[in-house]
Coordinates of C-alpha atoms in Angstrom, one line a residue:
X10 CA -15.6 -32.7 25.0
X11 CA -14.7 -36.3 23.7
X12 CA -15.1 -35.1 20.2
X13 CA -12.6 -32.2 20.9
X14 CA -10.2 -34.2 22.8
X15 CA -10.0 -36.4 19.7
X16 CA -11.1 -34.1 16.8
X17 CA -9.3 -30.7 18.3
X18 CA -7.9 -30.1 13.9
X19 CA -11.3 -31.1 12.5
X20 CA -12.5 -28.6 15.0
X21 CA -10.0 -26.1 13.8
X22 CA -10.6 -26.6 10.1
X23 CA -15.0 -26.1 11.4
X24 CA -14.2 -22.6 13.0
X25 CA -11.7 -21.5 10.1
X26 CA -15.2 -22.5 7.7
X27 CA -17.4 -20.1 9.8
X28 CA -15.4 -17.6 9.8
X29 CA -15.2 -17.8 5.8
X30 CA -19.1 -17.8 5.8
X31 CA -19.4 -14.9 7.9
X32 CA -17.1 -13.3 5.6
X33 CA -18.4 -14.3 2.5
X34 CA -22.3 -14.7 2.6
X35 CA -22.9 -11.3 3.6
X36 CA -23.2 -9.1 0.6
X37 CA -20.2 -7.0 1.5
X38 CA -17.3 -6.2 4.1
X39 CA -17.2 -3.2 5.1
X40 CA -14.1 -1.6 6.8
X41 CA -12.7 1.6 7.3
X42 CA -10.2 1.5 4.6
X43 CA -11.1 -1.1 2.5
X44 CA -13.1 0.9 0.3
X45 CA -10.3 3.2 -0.9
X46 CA -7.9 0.2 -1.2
X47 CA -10.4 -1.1 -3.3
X48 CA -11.1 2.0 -5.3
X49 CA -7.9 1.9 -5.8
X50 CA -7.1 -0.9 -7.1
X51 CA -9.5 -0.5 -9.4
X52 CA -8.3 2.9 -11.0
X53 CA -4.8 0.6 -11.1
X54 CA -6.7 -1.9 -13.3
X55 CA -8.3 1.2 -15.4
X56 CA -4.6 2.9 -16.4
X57 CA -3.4 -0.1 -16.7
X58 CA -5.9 -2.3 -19.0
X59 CA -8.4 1.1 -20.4
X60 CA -7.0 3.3 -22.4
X61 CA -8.6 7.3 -22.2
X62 CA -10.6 6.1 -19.0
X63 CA -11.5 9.1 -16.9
X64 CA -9.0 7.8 -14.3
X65 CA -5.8 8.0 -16.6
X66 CA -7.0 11.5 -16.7
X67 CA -6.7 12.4 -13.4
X68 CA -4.4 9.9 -11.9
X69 CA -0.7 8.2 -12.7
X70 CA 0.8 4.9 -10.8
X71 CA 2.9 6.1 -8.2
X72 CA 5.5 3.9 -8.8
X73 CA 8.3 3.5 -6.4
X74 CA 10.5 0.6 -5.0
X75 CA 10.5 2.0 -1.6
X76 CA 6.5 1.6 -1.4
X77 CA 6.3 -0.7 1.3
X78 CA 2.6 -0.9 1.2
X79 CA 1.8 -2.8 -1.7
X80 CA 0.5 -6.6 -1.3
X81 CA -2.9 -6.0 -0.7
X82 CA -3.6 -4.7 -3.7
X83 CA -2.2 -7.8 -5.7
X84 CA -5.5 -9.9 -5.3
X85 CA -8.0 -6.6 -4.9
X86 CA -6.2 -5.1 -8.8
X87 CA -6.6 -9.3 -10.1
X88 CA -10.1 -10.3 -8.8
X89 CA -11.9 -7.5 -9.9
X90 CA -10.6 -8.2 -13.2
X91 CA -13.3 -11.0 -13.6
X92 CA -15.2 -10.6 -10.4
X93 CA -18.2 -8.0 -8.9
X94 CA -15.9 -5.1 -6.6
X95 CA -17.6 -6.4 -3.7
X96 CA -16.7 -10.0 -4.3
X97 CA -13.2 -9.3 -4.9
X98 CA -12.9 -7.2 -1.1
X99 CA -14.6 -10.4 0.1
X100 CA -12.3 -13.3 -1.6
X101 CA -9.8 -11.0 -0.5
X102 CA -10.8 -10.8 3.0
X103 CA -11.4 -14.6 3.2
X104 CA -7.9 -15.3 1.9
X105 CA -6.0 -13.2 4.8
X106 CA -8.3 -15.3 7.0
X107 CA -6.8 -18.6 5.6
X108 CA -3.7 -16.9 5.4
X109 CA -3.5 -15.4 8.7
X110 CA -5.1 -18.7 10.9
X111 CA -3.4 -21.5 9.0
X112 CA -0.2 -19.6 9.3
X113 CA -0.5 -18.9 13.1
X114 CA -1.0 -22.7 13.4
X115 CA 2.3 -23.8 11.3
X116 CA 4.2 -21.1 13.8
X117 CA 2.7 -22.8 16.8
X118 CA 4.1 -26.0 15.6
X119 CA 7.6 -24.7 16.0
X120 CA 7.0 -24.3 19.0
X121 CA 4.2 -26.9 20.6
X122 CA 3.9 -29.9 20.7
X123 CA 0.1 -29.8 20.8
X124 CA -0.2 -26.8 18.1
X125 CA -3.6 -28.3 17.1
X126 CA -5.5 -27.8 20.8
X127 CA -3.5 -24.6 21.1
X128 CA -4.5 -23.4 17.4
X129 CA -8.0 -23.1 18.2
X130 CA -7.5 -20.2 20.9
X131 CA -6.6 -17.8 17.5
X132 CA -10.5 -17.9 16.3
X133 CA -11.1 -14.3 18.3
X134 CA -8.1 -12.7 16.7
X135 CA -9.3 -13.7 13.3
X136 CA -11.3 -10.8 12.8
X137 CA -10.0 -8.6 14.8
X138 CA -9.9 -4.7 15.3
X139 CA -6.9 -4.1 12.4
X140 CA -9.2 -6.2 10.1
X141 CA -12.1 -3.8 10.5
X142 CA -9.9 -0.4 10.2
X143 CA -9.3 -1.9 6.5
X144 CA -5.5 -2.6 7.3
X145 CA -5.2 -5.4 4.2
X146 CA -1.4 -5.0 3.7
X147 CA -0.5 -4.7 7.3
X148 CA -2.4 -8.2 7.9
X149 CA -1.8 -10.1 4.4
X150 CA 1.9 -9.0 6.0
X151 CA 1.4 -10.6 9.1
X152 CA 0.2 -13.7 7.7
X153 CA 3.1 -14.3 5.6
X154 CA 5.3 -13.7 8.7
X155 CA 3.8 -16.8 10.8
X156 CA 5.3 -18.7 7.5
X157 CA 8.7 -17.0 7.8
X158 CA 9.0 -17.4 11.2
X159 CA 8.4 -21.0 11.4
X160 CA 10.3 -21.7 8.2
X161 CA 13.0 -19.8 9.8
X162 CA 12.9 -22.0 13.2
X163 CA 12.8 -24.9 11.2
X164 CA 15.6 -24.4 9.0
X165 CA 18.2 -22.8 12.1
X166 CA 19.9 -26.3 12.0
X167 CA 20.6 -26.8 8.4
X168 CA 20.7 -22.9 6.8
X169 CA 21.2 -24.2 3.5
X170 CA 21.6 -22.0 0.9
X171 CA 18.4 -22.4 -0.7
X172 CA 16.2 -22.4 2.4
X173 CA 17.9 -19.2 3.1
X174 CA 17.1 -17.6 -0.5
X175 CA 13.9 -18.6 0.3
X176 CA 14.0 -16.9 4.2
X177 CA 15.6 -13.7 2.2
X178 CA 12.6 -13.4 -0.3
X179 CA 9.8 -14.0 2.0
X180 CA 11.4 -11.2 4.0
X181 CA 11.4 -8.8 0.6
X182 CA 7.4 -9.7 0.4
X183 CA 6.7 -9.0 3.7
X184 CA 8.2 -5.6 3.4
X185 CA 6.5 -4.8 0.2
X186 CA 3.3 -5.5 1.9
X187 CA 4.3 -3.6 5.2
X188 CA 7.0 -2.1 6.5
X189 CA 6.4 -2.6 10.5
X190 CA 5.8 -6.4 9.9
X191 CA 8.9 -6.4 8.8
X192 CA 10.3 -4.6 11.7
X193 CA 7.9 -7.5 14.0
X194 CA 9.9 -10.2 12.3
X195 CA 13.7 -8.7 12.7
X196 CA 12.5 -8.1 16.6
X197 CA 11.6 -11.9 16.3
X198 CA 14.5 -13.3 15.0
X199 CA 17.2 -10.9 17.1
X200 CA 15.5 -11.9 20.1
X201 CA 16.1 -15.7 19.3
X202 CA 19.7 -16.1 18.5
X203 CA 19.8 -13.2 21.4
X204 CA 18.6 -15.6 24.1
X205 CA 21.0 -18.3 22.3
X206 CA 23.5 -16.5 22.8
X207 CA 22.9 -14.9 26.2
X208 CA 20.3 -17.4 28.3
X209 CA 21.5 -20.7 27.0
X210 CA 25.4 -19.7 27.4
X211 CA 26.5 -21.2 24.5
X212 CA 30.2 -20.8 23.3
X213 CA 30.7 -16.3 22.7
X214 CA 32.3 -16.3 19.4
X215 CA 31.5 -19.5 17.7
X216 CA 27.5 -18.5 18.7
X217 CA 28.5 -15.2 17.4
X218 CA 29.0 -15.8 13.6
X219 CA 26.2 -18.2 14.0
X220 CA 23.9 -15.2 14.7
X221 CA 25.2 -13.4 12.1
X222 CA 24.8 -16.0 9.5
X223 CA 21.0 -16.7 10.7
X224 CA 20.1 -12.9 10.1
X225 CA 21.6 -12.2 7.5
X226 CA 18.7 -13.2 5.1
X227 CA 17.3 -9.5 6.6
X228 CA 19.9 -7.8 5.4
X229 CA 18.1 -6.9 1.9
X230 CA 14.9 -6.2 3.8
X231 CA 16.8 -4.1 6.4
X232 CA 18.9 -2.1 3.1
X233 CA 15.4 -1.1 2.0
X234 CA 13.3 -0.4 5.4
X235 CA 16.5 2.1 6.4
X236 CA 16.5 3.3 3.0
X237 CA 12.6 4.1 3.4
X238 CA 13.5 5.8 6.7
X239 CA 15.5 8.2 5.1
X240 CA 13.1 9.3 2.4
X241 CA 10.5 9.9 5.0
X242 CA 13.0 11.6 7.8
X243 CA 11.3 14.9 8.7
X244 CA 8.0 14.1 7.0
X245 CA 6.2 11.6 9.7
X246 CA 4.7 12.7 12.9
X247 CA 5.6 10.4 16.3
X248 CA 4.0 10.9 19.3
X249 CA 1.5 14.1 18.8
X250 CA -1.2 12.4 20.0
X251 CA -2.4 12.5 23.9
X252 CA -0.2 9.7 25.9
X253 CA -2.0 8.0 28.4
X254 CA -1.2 5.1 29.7
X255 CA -4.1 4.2 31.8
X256 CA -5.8 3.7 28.7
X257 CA -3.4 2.1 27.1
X258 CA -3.1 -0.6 30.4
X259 CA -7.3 -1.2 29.6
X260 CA -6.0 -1.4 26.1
X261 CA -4.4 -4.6 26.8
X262 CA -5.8 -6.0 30.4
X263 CA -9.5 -4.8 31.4
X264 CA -10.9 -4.1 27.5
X265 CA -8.9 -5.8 24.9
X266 CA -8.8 -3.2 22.8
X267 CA -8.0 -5.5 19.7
X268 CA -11.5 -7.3 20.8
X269 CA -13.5 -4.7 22.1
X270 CA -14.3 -2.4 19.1
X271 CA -18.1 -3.3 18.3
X272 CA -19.5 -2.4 21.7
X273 CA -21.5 -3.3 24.5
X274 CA -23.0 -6.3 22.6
X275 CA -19.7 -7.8 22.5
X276 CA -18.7 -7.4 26.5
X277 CA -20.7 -10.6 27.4
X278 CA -18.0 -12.7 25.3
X279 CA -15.2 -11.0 25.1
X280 CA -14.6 -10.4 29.1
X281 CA -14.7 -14.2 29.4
X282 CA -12.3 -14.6 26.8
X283 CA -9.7 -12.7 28.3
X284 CA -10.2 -14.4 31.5
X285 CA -10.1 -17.9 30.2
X286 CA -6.5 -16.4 28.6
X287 CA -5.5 -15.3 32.0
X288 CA -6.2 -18.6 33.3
X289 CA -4.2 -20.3 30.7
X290 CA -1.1 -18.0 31.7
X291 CA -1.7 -18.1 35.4
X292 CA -1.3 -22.2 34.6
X293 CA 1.4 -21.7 32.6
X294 CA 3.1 -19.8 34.8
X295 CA 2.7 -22.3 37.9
X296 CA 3.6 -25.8 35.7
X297 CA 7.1 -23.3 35.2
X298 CA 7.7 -22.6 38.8
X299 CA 6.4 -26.9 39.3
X300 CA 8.8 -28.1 36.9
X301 CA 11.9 -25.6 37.6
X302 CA 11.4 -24.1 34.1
X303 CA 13.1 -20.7 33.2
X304 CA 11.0 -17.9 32.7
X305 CA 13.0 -16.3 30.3
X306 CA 11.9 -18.3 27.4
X307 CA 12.0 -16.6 23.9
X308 CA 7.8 -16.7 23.6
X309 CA 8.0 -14.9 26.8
X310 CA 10.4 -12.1 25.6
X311 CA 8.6 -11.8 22.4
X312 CA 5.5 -11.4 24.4
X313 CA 7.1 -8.9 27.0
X314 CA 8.4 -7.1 24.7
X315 CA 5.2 -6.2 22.6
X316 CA 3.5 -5.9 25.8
X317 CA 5.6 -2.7 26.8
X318 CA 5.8 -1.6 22.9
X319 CA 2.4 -1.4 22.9
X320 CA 2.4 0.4 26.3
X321 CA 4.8 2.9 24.9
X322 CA 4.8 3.4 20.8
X323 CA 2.9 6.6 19.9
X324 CA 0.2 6.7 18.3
X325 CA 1.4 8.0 15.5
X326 CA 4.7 6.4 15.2
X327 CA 5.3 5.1 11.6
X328 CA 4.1 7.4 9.3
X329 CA 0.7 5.8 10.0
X330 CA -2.1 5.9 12.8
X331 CA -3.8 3.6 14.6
X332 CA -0.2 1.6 15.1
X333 CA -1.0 0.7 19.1
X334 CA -4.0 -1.7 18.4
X335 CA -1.6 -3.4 15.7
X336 CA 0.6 -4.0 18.5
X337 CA -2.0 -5.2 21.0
X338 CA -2.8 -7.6 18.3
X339 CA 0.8 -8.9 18.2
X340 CA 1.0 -8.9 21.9
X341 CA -1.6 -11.5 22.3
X342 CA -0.4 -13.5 19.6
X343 CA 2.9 -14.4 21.5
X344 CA 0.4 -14.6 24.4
X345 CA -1.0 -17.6 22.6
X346 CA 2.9 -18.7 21.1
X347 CA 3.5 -18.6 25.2
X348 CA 0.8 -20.1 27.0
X349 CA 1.5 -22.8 24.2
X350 CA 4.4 -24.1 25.7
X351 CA 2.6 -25.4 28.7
X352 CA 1.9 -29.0 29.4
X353 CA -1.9 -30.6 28.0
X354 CA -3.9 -32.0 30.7
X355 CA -8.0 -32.7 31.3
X356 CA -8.3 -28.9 32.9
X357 CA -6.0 -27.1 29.9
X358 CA -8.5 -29.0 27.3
X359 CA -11.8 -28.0 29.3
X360 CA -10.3 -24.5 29.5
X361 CA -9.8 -24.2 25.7
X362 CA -13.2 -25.9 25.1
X363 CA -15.2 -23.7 27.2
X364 CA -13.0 -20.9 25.2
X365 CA -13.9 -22.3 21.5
X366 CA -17.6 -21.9 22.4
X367 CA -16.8 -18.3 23.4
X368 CA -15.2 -17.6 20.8
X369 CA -17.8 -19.1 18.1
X370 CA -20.7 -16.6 19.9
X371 CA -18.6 -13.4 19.7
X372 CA -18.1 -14.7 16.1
X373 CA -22.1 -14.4 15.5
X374 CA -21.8 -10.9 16.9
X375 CA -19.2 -9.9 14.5
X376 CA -21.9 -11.6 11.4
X377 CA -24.2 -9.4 12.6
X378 CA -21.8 -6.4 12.8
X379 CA -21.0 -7.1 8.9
X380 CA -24.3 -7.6 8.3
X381 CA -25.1 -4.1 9.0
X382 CA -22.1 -2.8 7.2
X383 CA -23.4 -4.8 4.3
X384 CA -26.8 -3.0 4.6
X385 CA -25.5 0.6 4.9
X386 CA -23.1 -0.2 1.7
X387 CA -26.2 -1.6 -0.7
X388 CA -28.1 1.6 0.6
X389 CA -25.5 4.0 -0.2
X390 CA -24.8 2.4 -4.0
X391 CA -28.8 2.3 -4.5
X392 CA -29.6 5.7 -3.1
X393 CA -26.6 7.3 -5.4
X394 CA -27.3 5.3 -8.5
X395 CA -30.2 7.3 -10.4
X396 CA -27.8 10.5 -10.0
X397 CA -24.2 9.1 -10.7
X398 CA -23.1 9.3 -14.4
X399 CA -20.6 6.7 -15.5
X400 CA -17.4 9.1 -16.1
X401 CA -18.3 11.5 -14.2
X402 CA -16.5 13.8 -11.7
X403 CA -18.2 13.6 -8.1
X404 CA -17.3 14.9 -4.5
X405 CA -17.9 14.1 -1.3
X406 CA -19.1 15.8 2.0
X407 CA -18.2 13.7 5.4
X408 CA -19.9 14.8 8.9
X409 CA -17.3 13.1 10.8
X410 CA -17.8 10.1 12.5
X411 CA -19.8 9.6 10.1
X412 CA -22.1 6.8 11.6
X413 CA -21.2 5.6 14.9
X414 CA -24.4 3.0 14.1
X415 CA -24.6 1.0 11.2
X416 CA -27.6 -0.6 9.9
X417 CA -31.1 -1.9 11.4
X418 CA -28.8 -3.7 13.6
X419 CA -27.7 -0.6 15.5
X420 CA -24.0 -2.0 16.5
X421 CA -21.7 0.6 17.7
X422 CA -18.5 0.9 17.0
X423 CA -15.0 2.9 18.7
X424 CA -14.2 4.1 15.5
X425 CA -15.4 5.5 12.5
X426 CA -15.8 2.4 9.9
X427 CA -18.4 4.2 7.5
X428 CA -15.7 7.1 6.5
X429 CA -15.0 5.6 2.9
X430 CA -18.2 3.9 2.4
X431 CA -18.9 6.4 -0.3
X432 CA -16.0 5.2 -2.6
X433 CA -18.6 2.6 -3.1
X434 CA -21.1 4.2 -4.8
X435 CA -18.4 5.5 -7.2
X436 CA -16.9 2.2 -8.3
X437 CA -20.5 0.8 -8.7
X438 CA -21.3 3.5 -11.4
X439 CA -17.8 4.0 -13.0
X440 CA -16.8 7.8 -11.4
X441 CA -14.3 9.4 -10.1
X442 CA -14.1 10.8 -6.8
X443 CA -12.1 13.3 -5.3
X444 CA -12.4 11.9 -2.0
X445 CA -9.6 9.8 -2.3
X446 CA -6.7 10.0 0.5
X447 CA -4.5 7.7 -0.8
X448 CA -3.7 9.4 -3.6
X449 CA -3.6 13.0 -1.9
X450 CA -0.4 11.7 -0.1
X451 CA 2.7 14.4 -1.5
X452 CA 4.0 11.9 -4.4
X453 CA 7.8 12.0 -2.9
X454 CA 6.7 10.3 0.5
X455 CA 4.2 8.5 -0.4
X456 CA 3.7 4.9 0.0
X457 CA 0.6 4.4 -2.0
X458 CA 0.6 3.6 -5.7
X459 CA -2.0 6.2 -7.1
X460 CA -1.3 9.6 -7.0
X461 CA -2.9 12.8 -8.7
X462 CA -1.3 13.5 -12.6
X463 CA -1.5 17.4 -12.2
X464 CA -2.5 18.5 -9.0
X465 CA 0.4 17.7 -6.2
X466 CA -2.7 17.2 -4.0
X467 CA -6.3 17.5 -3.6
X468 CA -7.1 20.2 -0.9
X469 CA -9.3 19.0 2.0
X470 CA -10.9 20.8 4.7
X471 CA -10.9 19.9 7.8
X472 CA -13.7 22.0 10.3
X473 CA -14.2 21.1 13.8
X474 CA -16.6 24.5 14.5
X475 CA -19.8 21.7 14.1
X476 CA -19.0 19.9 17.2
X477 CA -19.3 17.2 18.0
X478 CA -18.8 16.2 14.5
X479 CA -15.4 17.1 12.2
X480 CA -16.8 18.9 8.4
X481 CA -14.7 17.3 5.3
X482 CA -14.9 18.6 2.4
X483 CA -12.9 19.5 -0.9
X484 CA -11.2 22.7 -1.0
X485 CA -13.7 24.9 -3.9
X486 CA -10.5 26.9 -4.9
X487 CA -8.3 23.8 -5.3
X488 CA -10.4 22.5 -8.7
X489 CA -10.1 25.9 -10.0
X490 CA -6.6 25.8 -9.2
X491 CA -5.3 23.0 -11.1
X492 CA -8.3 23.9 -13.7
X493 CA -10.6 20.9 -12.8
X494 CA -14.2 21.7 -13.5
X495 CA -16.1 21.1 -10.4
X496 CA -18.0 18.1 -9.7
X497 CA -21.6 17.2 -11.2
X498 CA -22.6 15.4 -8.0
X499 CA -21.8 15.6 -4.2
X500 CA -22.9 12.8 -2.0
X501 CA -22.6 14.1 1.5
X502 CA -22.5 11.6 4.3
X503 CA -23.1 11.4 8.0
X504 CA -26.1 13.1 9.8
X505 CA -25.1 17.2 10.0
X506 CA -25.2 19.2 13.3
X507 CA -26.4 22.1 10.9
X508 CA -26.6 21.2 7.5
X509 CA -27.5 24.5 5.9
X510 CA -24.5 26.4 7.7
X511 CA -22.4 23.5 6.6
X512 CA -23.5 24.0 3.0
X513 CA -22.3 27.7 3.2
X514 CA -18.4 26.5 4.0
X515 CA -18.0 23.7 1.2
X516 CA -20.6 25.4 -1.8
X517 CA -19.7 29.3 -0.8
X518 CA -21.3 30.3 -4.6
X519 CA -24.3 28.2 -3.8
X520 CA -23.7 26.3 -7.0
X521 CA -25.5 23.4 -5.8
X522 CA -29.0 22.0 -4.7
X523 CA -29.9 18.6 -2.6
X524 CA -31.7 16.2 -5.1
X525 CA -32.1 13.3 -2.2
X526 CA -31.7 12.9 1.6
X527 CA -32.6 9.3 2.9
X528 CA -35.0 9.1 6.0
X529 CA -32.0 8.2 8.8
X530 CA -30.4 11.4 7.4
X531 CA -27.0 9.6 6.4
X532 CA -27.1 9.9 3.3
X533 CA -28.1 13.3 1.2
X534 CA -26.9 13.9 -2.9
X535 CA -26.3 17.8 -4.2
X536 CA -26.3 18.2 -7.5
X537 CA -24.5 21.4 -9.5
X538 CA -27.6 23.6 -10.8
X539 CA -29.3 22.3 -13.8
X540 CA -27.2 18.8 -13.6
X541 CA -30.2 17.0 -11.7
X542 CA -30.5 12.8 -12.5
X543 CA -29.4 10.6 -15.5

């Protein structure tokens, strides 16, 4: 505790190191969309710096300034210029974690004077639930937006016109990376010069035009995001999933749901995480009601009001999925901005050391959880190699979830992280694979930058009759539509419920015959008849 009380950054800076090593010495980090991000980026690279590749055959840049999904492929499209695919997912990985933790501190010291003991309450939220669903852009985003933010706070006295140039182009880079970060920070900034206006009574129309003027570097950003609004009007789907809002209370108070996505191995930390937070607050709240301080502060509004967003937003609001543990992410982070504020004696420094330990063992349970995505990536690439021709055309069969364990490690997981996983078998030998969603997004909406160059989409097939598992496959008559010969290979993926009346929906012609299938039956390869091995 001594070392803490007079080491708390060097401390910081230790637990910002591990969390680069657990990132980095595994041989990969696997998510749920990383892989296609990654694949991605790649086939960018390939139209961009191959000429006649097999990928500027099938595939043009999307290219669109209302893509508001874009950043994360900036250092995935550069590293893998000079680097191994895998290295370049992990470099990128470990830069959102500098990004993301040293930008949560610089925000905290807008608003704390002890930002530095308070700083070291983010390591649990490092990598977190969004990191593992592959959400690069969305968290790249919200990196860049602890930066803004603070810049923003520090510059509300003196608004020159360079800082606010500055203010106004940060804002057009965290749109380009993603959209809803951008909405986060306008909800951030309207709910400060709101309480300055409203709690702290100052002077109506003088504070007014001050409001106005401190906005206004949103303006650009705000032009676009209502602009992208527009083009998608009619085309997203809000609220058709289930609403419950039991769940979504556990979400936020009994199971962090922005913690709790590796399982029952993680319980024994995570529960005494969230306590220790609740502790924090409960102190927080009582030095308020000791010193006569106003509830209504603008951490606490910020933090209220993600609290009932998260509470409320469907699911699928957004154009996207999985938004609701995005929010319960933000949510605790003004948690943290809030709990900040509070005075820093002997108990609040015990509290946050007994809290750093807890948070340094949940992060050896999330090295072993990487680990074992590391081990089910190597197996897939080395299993698929002796029958994947570079250039080639291949497919790909997913028993959805398609692993619910990973690895000899056996970790299990809320959601379905191995869904891509195949993507990287096909970057390792040079194909292409039709198993790319991304690009199957209708070119007029979408918000990707790949798309297909003669087929508006690739047609997938969704079959929930093999319960409890979902069968996806590629449509047969969609290749011969758009005069694509089929694919040599197919690597099908995730254990079957019945294999054989599986193979009878996605090869109808029984055109092709298994060539491997791995002892743990995840992973099996078909081959088309008489195109068996290199």
């Amino acid at each position: 505790m001594a070392f803490l009380q007079k080491y708390p950054f060097h401390l910081f800076l230790l637990g910002i190191l591990l969390h680069l090593l657990a990132v980095l010495l595994p041989s990969a980090f696997v998510t749920h969309d990383g892989p296609s991000h990654l694949y991605n980026a790649h086939i960018i690279n390939q139209i961009l710096f191959t000429e006649g590749s097999i990928y500027e055959q099938f595939h043009i840049l999307n290219l669109n300034f209302l893509q508001p999904n874009l950043l994360g492929y900036v250092p995935l499209c550069l590293f893998q210029l000079f680097l191994p695919f895998l290295w370049a997912e992990k470099i990128t990985v470990a830069l959102y974690v500098l990004l993301f933790a040293f930008g949560f501190r610089y925000l905290l010291k807008q608003h704390s004077p002890n930002a530095d003991w308070y700083a070291l309450l983010i390591f649990p939220f490092v990598l977190n639930v969004v990191l593992f669903w592959g959400f690069f852009n969305f968290l790249i985003a919200l990196g860049l937006s602890f930066y803004l933010l603070a810049y923003y706070e520090r510059g509300r006295a003196s608004n020159t016109g360079v800082s606010w140039l500055l203010l106004c182009l940060l804002s057009l880079i965290i749109f380009y990376s993603h959209a809803l970060v951008f909405v986060f920070c306008g909800v951030y900034v309207l709910i400060r010069e709101a309480h300055t206006l409203f709690v702290n009574r100052s002077p109506k129309r003088a504070a007014f035009f001050v409001a106005i003027r401190e906005t206004s570097f949103l303006i650009p950003g705000a032009v676009l995001f209502l602009a992208y609004l527009i083009r998608q009007a009619g085309t997203d789907s809000a609220g058709n999933a289930a609403f419950d809002l039991g769940k979504r209370l556990s979400g936020l108070i009994l199971n962090p749901e922005v913690l709790s996505f590796s399982g029952y191995s993680e319980g024994a930390y995570v529960v005494p995480l969230f306590l220790l937070l609740v502790v924090l607050g409960g102190i927080k709240l009582w030095q308020d009601h000791k010193n006569k301080t106003s509830l209504w502060s603008v951490s606490f509004l910020l933090m209220l009001f993600f609290f009932l967003a998260t509470l409320f937003t469907p699911e699928e609001a957004g154009g996207g999925s999985v938004i609701v543990p995005r929010l319960n992410l933000v949510f605790f982070l003004f948690f943290l901005v809030w709990i900040s504020r509070q005075e820093l004696n002997r108990t609040v420094k015990w509290l946050i050391g007994i809290y750093l330990v807890f948070s340094l063992a949940l992060l050896s349970v999330r090295f072993q959880f990487i680990q074992a995505g590391a081990q089910q990536c190597h197996h897939v690439i080395e299993s698929s190699a002796l029958f994947l021709e570079k250039n080639s055309l291949i497919g790909s069969i997913h028993n959805k979830p398609v692993s619910r364990f990973v690895g000899d490690y056996q970790i299990h997981t809320y959601f379905d992280i191995m869904t891509n996983i195949d993507l990287y078998a096909a970057l390792d030998q040079g194909c292409l694979s039709l198993h790319n969603y991304e690009a199957n997004m209708p070119r007029e909406i979408s918000y990707f930058p790949v798309s297909w160059r003669h087929a508006e989409r690739i047609e997938v097939v969704r079959d929930p009759s093999h319960t409890p598992l979902i069968l996806e496959y590629t449509h047969p008559d969609t290749l011969a539509k758009y005069k694509i010969s089929p694919p040599e290979v197919l690597l099908c993926v995730g254990q079957s419920v019945d294999p054989s009346g599986g193979k009878a929906m996605w090869d109808p012609q029984g055109a092709y015959k298994q060539v491997f299938g791995d002892s743990i039956a995840f992973l099996r390869v078909y081959s088309r008849m008489g195109d068996i091995g290199k």
